[in-house]
Short mmCIF file of C-alpha atoms and ligand atoms in Angstrom, two decimals:
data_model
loop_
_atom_site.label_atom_id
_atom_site.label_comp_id
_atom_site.label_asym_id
_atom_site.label_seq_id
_atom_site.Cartn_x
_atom_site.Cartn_y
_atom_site.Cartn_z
CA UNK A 200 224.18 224.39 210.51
CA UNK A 201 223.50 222.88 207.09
CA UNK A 202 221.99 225.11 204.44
CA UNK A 203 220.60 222.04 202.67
CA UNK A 204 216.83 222.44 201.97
CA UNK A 205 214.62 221.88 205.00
CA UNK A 206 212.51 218.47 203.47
CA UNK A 207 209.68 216.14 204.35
CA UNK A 208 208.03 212.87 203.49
CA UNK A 209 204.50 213.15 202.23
CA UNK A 210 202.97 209.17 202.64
CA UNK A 211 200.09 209.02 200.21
CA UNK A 212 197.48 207.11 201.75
CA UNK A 213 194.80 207.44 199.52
CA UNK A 214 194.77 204.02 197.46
CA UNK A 215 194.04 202.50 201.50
CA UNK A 216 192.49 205.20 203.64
CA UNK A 217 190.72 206.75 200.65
CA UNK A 218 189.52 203.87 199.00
CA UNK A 219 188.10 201.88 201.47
CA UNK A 220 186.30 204.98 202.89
CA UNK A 221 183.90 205.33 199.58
CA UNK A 222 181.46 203.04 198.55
CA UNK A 223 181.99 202.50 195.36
CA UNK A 224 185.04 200.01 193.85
CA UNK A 225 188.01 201.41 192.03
CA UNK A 226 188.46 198.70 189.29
CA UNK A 227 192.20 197.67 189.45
CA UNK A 228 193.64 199.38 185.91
CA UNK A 229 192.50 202.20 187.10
CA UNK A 230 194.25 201.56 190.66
CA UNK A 231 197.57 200.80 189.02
CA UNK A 232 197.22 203.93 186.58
CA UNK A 233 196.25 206.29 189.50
CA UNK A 234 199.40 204.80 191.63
CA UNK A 235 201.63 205.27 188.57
CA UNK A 236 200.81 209.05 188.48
CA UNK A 237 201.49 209.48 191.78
CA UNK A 238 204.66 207.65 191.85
CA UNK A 239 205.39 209.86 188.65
CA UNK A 240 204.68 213.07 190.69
CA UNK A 241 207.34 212.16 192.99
CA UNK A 242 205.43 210.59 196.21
CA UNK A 243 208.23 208.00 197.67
CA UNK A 244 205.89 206.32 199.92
CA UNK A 245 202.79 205.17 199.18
CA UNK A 246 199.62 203.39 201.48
CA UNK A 247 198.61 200.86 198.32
CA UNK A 248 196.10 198.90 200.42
CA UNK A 249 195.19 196.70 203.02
CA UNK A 250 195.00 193.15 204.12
CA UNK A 251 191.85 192.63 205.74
CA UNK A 252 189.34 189.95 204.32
CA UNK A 253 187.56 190.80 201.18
CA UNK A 254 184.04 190.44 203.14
CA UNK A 255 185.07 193.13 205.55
CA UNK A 256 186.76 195.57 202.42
CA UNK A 257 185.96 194.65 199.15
CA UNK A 258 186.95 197.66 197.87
CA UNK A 259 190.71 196.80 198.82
CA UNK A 260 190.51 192.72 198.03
CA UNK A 261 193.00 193.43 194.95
CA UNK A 262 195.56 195.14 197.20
CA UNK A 263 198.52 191.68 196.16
CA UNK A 264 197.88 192.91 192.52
CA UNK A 265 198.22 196.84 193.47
CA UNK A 266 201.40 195.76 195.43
CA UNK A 267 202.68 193.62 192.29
CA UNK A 268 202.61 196.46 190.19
CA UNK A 269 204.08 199.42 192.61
CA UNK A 270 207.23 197.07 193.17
CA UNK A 271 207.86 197.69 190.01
CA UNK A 272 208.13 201.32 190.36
CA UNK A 273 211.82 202.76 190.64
CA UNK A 274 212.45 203.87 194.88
CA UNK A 275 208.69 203.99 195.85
CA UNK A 276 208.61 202.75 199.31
CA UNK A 277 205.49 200.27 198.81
CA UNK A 278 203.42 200.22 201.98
CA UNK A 279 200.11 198.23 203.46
CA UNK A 280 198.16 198.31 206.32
CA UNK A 281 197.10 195.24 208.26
CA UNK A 282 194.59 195.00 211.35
CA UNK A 283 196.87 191.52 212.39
CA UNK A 284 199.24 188.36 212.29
CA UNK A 285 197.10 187.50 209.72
CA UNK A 286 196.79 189.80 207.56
CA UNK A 287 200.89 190.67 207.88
CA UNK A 288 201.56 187.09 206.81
CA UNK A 289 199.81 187.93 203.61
CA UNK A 290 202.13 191.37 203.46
CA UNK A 291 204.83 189.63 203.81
CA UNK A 292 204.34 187.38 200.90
CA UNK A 293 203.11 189.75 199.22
CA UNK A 294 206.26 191.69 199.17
CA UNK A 295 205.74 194.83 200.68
CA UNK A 296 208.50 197.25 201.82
CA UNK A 297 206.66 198.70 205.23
CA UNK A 298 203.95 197.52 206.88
CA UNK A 299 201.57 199.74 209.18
CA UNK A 300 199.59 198.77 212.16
CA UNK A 301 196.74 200.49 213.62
CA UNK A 302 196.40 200.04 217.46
CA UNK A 303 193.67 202.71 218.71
CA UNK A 304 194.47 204.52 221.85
CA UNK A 305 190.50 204.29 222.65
CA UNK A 306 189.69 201.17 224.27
CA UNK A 307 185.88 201.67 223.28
CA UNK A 308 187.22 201.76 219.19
CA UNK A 309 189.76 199.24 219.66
CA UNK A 310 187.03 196.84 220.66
CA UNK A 311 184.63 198.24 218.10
CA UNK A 312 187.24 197.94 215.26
CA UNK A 313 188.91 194.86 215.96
CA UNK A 314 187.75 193.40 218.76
CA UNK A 315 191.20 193.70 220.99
CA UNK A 316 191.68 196.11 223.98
CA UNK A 317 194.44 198.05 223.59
CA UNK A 318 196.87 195.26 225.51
CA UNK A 319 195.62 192.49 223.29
CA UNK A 320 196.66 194.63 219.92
CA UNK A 321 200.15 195.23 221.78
CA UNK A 322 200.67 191.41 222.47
CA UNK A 323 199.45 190.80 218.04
CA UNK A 324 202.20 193.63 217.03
CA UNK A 325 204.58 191.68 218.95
CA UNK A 326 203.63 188.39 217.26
CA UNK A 327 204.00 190.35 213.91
CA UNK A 328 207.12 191.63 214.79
CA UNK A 329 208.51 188.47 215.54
CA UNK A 330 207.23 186.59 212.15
CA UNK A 331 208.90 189.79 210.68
CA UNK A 332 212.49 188.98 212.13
CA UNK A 333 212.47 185.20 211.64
CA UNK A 334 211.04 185.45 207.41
CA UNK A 335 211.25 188.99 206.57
CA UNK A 336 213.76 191.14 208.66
CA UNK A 337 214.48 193.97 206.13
CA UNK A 338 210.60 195.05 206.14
CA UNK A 339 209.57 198.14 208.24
CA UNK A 340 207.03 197.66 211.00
CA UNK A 341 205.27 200.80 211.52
CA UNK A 342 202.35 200.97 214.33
CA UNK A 343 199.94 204.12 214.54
CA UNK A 344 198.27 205.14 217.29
CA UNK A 345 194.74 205.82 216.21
CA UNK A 346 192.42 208.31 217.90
CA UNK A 347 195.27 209.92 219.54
CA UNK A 348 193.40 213.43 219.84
CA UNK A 349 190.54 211.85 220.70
CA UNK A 350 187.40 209.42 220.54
CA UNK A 351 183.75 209.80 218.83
CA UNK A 352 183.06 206.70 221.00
CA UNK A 353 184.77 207.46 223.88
CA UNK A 354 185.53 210.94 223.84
CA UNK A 355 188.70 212.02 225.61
CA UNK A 356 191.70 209.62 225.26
CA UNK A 357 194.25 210.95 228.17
CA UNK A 358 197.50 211.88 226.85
CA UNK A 359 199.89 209.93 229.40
CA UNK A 360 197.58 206.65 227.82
CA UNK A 361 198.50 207.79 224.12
CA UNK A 362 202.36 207.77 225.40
CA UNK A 363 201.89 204.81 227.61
CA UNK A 364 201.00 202.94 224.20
CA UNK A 365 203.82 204.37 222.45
CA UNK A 366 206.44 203.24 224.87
CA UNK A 367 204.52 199.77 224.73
CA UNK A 368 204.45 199.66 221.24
CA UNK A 369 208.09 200.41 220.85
CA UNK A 370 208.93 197.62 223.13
CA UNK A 371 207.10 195.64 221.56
CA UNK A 372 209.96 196.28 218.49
CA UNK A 373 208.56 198.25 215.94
CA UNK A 374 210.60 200.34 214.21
CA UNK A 375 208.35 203.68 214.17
CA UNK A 376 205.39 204.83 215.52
CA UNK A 377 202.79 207.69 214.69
CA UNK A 378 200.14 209.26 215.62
CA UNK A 379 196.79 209.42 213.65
CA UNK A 380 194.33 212.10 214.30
CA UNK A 381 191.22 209.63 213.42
CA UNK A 382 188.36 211.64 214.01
CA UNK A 383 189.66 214.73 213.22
CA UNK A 384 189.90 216.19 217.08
CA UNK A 385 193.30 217.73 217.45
CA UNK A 386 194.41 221.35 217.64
CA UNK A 387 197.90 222.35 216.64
CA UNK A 388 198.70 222.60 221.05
CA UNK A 389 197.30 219.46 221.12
CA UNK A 390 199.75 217.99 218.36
CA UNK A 391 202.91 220.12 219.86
CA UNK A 392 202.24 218.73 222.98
CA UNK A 393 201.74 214.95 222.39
CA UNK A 394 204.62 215.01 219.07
CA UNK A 395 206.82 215.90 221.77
CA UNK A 396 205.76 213.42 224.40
CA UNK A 397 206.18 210.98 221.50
CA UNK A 398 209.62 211.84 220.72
CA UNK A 399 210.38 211.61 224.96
CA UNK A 400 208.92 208.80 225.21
CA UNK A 401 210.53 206.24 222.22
CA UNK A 402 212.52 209.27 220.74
CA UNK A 403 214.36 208.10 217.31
CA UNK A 404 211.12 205.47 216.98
CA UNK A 405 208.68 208.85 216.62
CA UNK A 406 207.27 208.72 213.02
CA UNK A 407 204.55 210.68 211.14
CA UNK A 408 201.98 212.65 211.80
CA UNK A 409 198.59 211.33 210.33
CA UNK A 410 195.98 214.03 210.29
CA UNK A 411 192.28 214.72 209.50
CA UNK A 412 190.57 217.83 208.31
CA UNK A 413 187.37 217.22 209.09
CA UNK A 414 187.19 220.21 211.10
CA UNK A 415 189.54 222.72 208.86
CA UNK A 416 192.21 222.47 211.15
CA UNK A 417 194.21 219.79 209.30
CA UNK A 418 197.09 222.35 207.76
CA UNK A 419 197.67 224.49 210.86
CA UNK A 420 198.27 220.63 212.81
CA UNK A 421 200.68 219.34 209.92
CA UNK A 422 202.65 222.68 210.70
CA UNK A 423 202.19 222.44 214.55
CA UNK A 424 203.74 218.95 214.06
CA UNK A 425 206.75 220.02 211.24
CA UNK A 426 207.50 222.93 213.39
CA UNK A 427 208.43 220.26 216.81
CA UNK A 428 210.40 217.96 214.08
CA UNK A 429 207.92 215.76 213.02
CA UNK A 430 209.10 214.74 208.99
CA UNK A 431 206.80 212.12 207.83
CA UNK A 432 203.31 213.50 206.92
CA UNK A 433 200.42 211.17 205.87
CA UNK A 434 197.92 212.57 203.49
CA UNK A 435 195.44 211.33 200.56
CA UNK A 436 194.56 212.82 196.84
CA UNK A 437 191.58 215.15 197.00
CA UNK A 438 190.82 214.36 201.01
CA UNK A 439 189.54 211.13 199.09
CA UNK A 440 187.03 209.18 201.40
CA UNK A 441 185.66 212.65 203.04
CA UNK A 442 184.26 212.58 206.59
CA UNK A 443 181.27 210.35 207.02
CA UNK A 444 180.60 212.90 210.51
CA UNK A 445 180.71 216.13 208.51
CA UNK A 446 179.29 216.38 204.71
CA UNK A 447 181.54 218.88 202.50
CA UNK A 448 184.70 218.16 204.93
CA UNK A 449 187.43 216.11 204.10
CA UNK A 450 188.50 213.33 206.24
CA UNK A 451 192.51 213.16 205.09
CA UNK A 452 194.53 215.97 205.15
CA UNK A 453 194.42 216.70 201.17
CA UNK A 454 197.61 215.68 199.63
CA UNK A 455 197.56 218.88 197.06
CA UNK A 456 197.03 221.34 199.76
CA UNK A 457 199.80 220.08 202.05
CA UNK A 458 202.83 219.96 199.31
CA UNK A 459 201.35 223.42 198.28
CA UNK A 460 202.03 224.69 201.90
CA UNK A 461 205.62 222.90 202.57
CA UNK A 462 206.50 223.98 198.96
CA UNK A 463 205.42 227.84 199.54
CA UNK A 464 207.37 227.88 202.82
CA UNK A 465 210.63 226.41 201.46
CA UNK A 466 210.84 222.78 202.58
CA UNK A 467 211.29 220.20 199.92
CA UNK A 468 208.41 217.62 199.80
CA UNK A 469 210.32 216.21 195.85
CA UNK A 470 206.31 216.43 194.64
CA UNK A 471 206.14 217.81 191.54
CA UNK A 472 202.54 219.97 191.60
CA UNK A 473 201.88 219.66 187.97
CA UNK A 474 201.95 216.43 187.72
CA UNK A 475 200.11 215.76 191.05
CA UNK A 476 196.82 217.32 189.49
CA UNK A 477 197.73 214.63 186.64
CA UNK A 478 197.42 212.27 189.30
CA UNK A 479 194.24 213.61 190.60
CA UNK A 480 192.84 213.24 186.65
CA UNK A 481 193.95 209.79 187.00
CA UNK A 482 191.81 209.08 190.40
CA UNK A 483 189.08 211.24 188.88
CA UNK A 484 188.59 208.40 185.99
CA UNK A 485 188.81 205.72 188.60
CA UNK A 486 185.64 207.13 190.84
CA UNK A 487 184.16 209.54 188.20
CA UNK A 488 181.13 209.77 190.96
CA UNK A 489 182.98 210.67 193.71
CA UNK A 490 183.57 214.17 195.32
CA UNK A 491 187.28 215.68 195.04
CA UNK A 492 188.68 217.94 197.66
CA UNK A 493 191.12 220.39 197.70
CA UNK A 494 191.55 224.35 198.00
CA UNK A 495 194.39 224.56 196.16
CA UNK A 496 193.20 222.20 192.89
CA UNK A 497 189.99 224.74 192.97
CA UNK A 498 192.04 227.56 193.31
CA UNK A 499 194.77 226.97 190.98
CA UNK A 500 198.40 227.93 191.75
CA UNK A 501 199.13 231.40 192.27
CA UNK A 502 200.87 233.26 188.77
CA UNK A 503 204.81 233.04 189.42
CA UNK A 504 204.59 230.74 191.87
CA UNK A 505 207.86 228.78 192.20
CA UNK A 506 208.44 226.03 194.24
CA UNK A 507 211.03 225.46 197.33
CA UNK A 508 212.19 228.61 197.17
CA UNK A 509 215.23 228.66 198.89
CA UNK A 510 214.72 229.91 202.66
CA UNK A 511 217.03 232.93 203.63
CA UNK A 512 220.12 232.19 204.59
CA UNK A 513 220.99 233.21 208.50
CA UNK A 514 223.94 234.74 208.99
CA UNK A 515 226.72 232.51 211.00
ZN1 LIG B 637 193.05 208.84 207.85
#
């Protein structure tokens, strides 16, 4: 057994999934400032933005610019989501490292969001994944399974449908492939259970965990997930976006809270806390209107608190 430091990913997703959840516009310099300060608190992956047409998300029609500048940031991994062929073309030139690729596991929000059923998003990840082997082979293709726990239109999403997806989706030839708690309706049994039906199903092709807090339950489901081996965590700055369905609740896990908890407990998440509230000043200038989330940035750190502490050692 290694005694190396247990560590994770954290994927900031705020500059996408917070962004185009509020209202109001984040005017690019502020954009590029608030992804510099994140990138300088040691996130190695971030969500910049999307490619979806300005009409539909004008709050993310700058994401090329926002992708110009995070290139030039020293081993950020510079991600953006996109609904289609489309919008993956534009990626691609673009110049992204990893693209992701929401296919819903609900037929009813598949239909609502992009107008595909679930088979007709499988068959436009395989058409991306093909334009990405014959112009742009060393980009990641990531797809995640959206409402995985669950449906507000639909209501229960069977689990052997979630996996059926999964295997689909790896066949299909994307290189990983997570699971996104959309509407905030999984329960850490819930998240052992299907994490490990992912990992059975396309095993090394299981990726991160993407989950909501809309009911409170978002930190005991990013340690349900950590403790069956799941590594790659999404989260966003201050819960950013909230939960249109429940006032005062985050939607996003919130990024502070979740490197607090892996921190405390000894795994290495390379996110400096300092300098992640720095961030949060930055994103607070950006959207000076909107409301930040986050127990641990209300609570402050606890006196001597140190982080990673080593975990003890077991004995051979
Ligand atoms: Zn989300």
């Amino acid at each position: 057994m290694s005694n190396a430091l247990p560590h994770v990913l954290i994927s900031e997703v705020g500059p996408r999934d917070g962004l185009q959840s509020v209202k109001a516009t984040m005017a690019l310099p502020h954009k590029l400032a608030w992804v510099s300060a994140l990138h300088a608190a040691g996130l190695r992956e971030i969500e910049v933005g999307s490619f979806v047409p300005a009409r539909l998300l004008p709050q993310l029609a700058d994401t090329a610019d926002v992708v110009r500048h995070a290139l030039g940031l020293p081993g950020l991994t510079v991600m953006a989501l996109v609904p289609n062929l489309k919008g993956a073309q534009a990626a691609f030139d673009a110049g992204v490292h990893k693209i992701t690729l929401p296919v819903s596991a609900s037929e009813a929000h598949s239909l609502a969001n992009v107008r595909k059923t679930c088979a007709q998003m499988v068959d436009e990840v395989r058409a991306v994944v093909a334009l990405r082997n014959a112009v742009a082979p060393h980009i990641q293709v990531e797809a995640g399974v959206s409402t995985a726990f669950g449906c507000t239109l639909q209501g229960h999403v069977p689990e052997a449908h979630v996996l059926d997806l999964a295997e689909a989706l790896a066949k299909a030839g994307v290189d990983d492939i997570g699971l996104s708690d959309t509407t905030g309706m999984a329960n850490p049994a819930a998240v052992r259970r299907l994490f490990k039906g992912l990992q059975s199903a396309v095993g090394e092709k299981a990726g991160a965990a993407h989950l909501h807090n809309t009911r409170g339950l978002g930190l005991a489901n990013c340690l349900a997930a950590f403790d069956v081996g799941v590594r790659t965590f999404d989260s966003s700055q201050a819960g950013l976006g909230g939960c249109p369905y429940a006032p005062g609740a985050s939607g996003n896990v919130v990024t502070e809270d979740l490197v607090f908890m892996f921190e405390a407990m000894g795994v290495d998440t390379g996110v400096d806390l300092d300098k992640l509230m720095t961030a949060r000043g930055a994103l607070k200038q950006g959207l000076p209107d909107e409301p930040l989330y986050g127990m641990v940035p209300d609570a402050g750190l606890p006196a001597n608190f140190t982080p990673h502490v080593r975990p003890l050692r077991k004995s051979p």
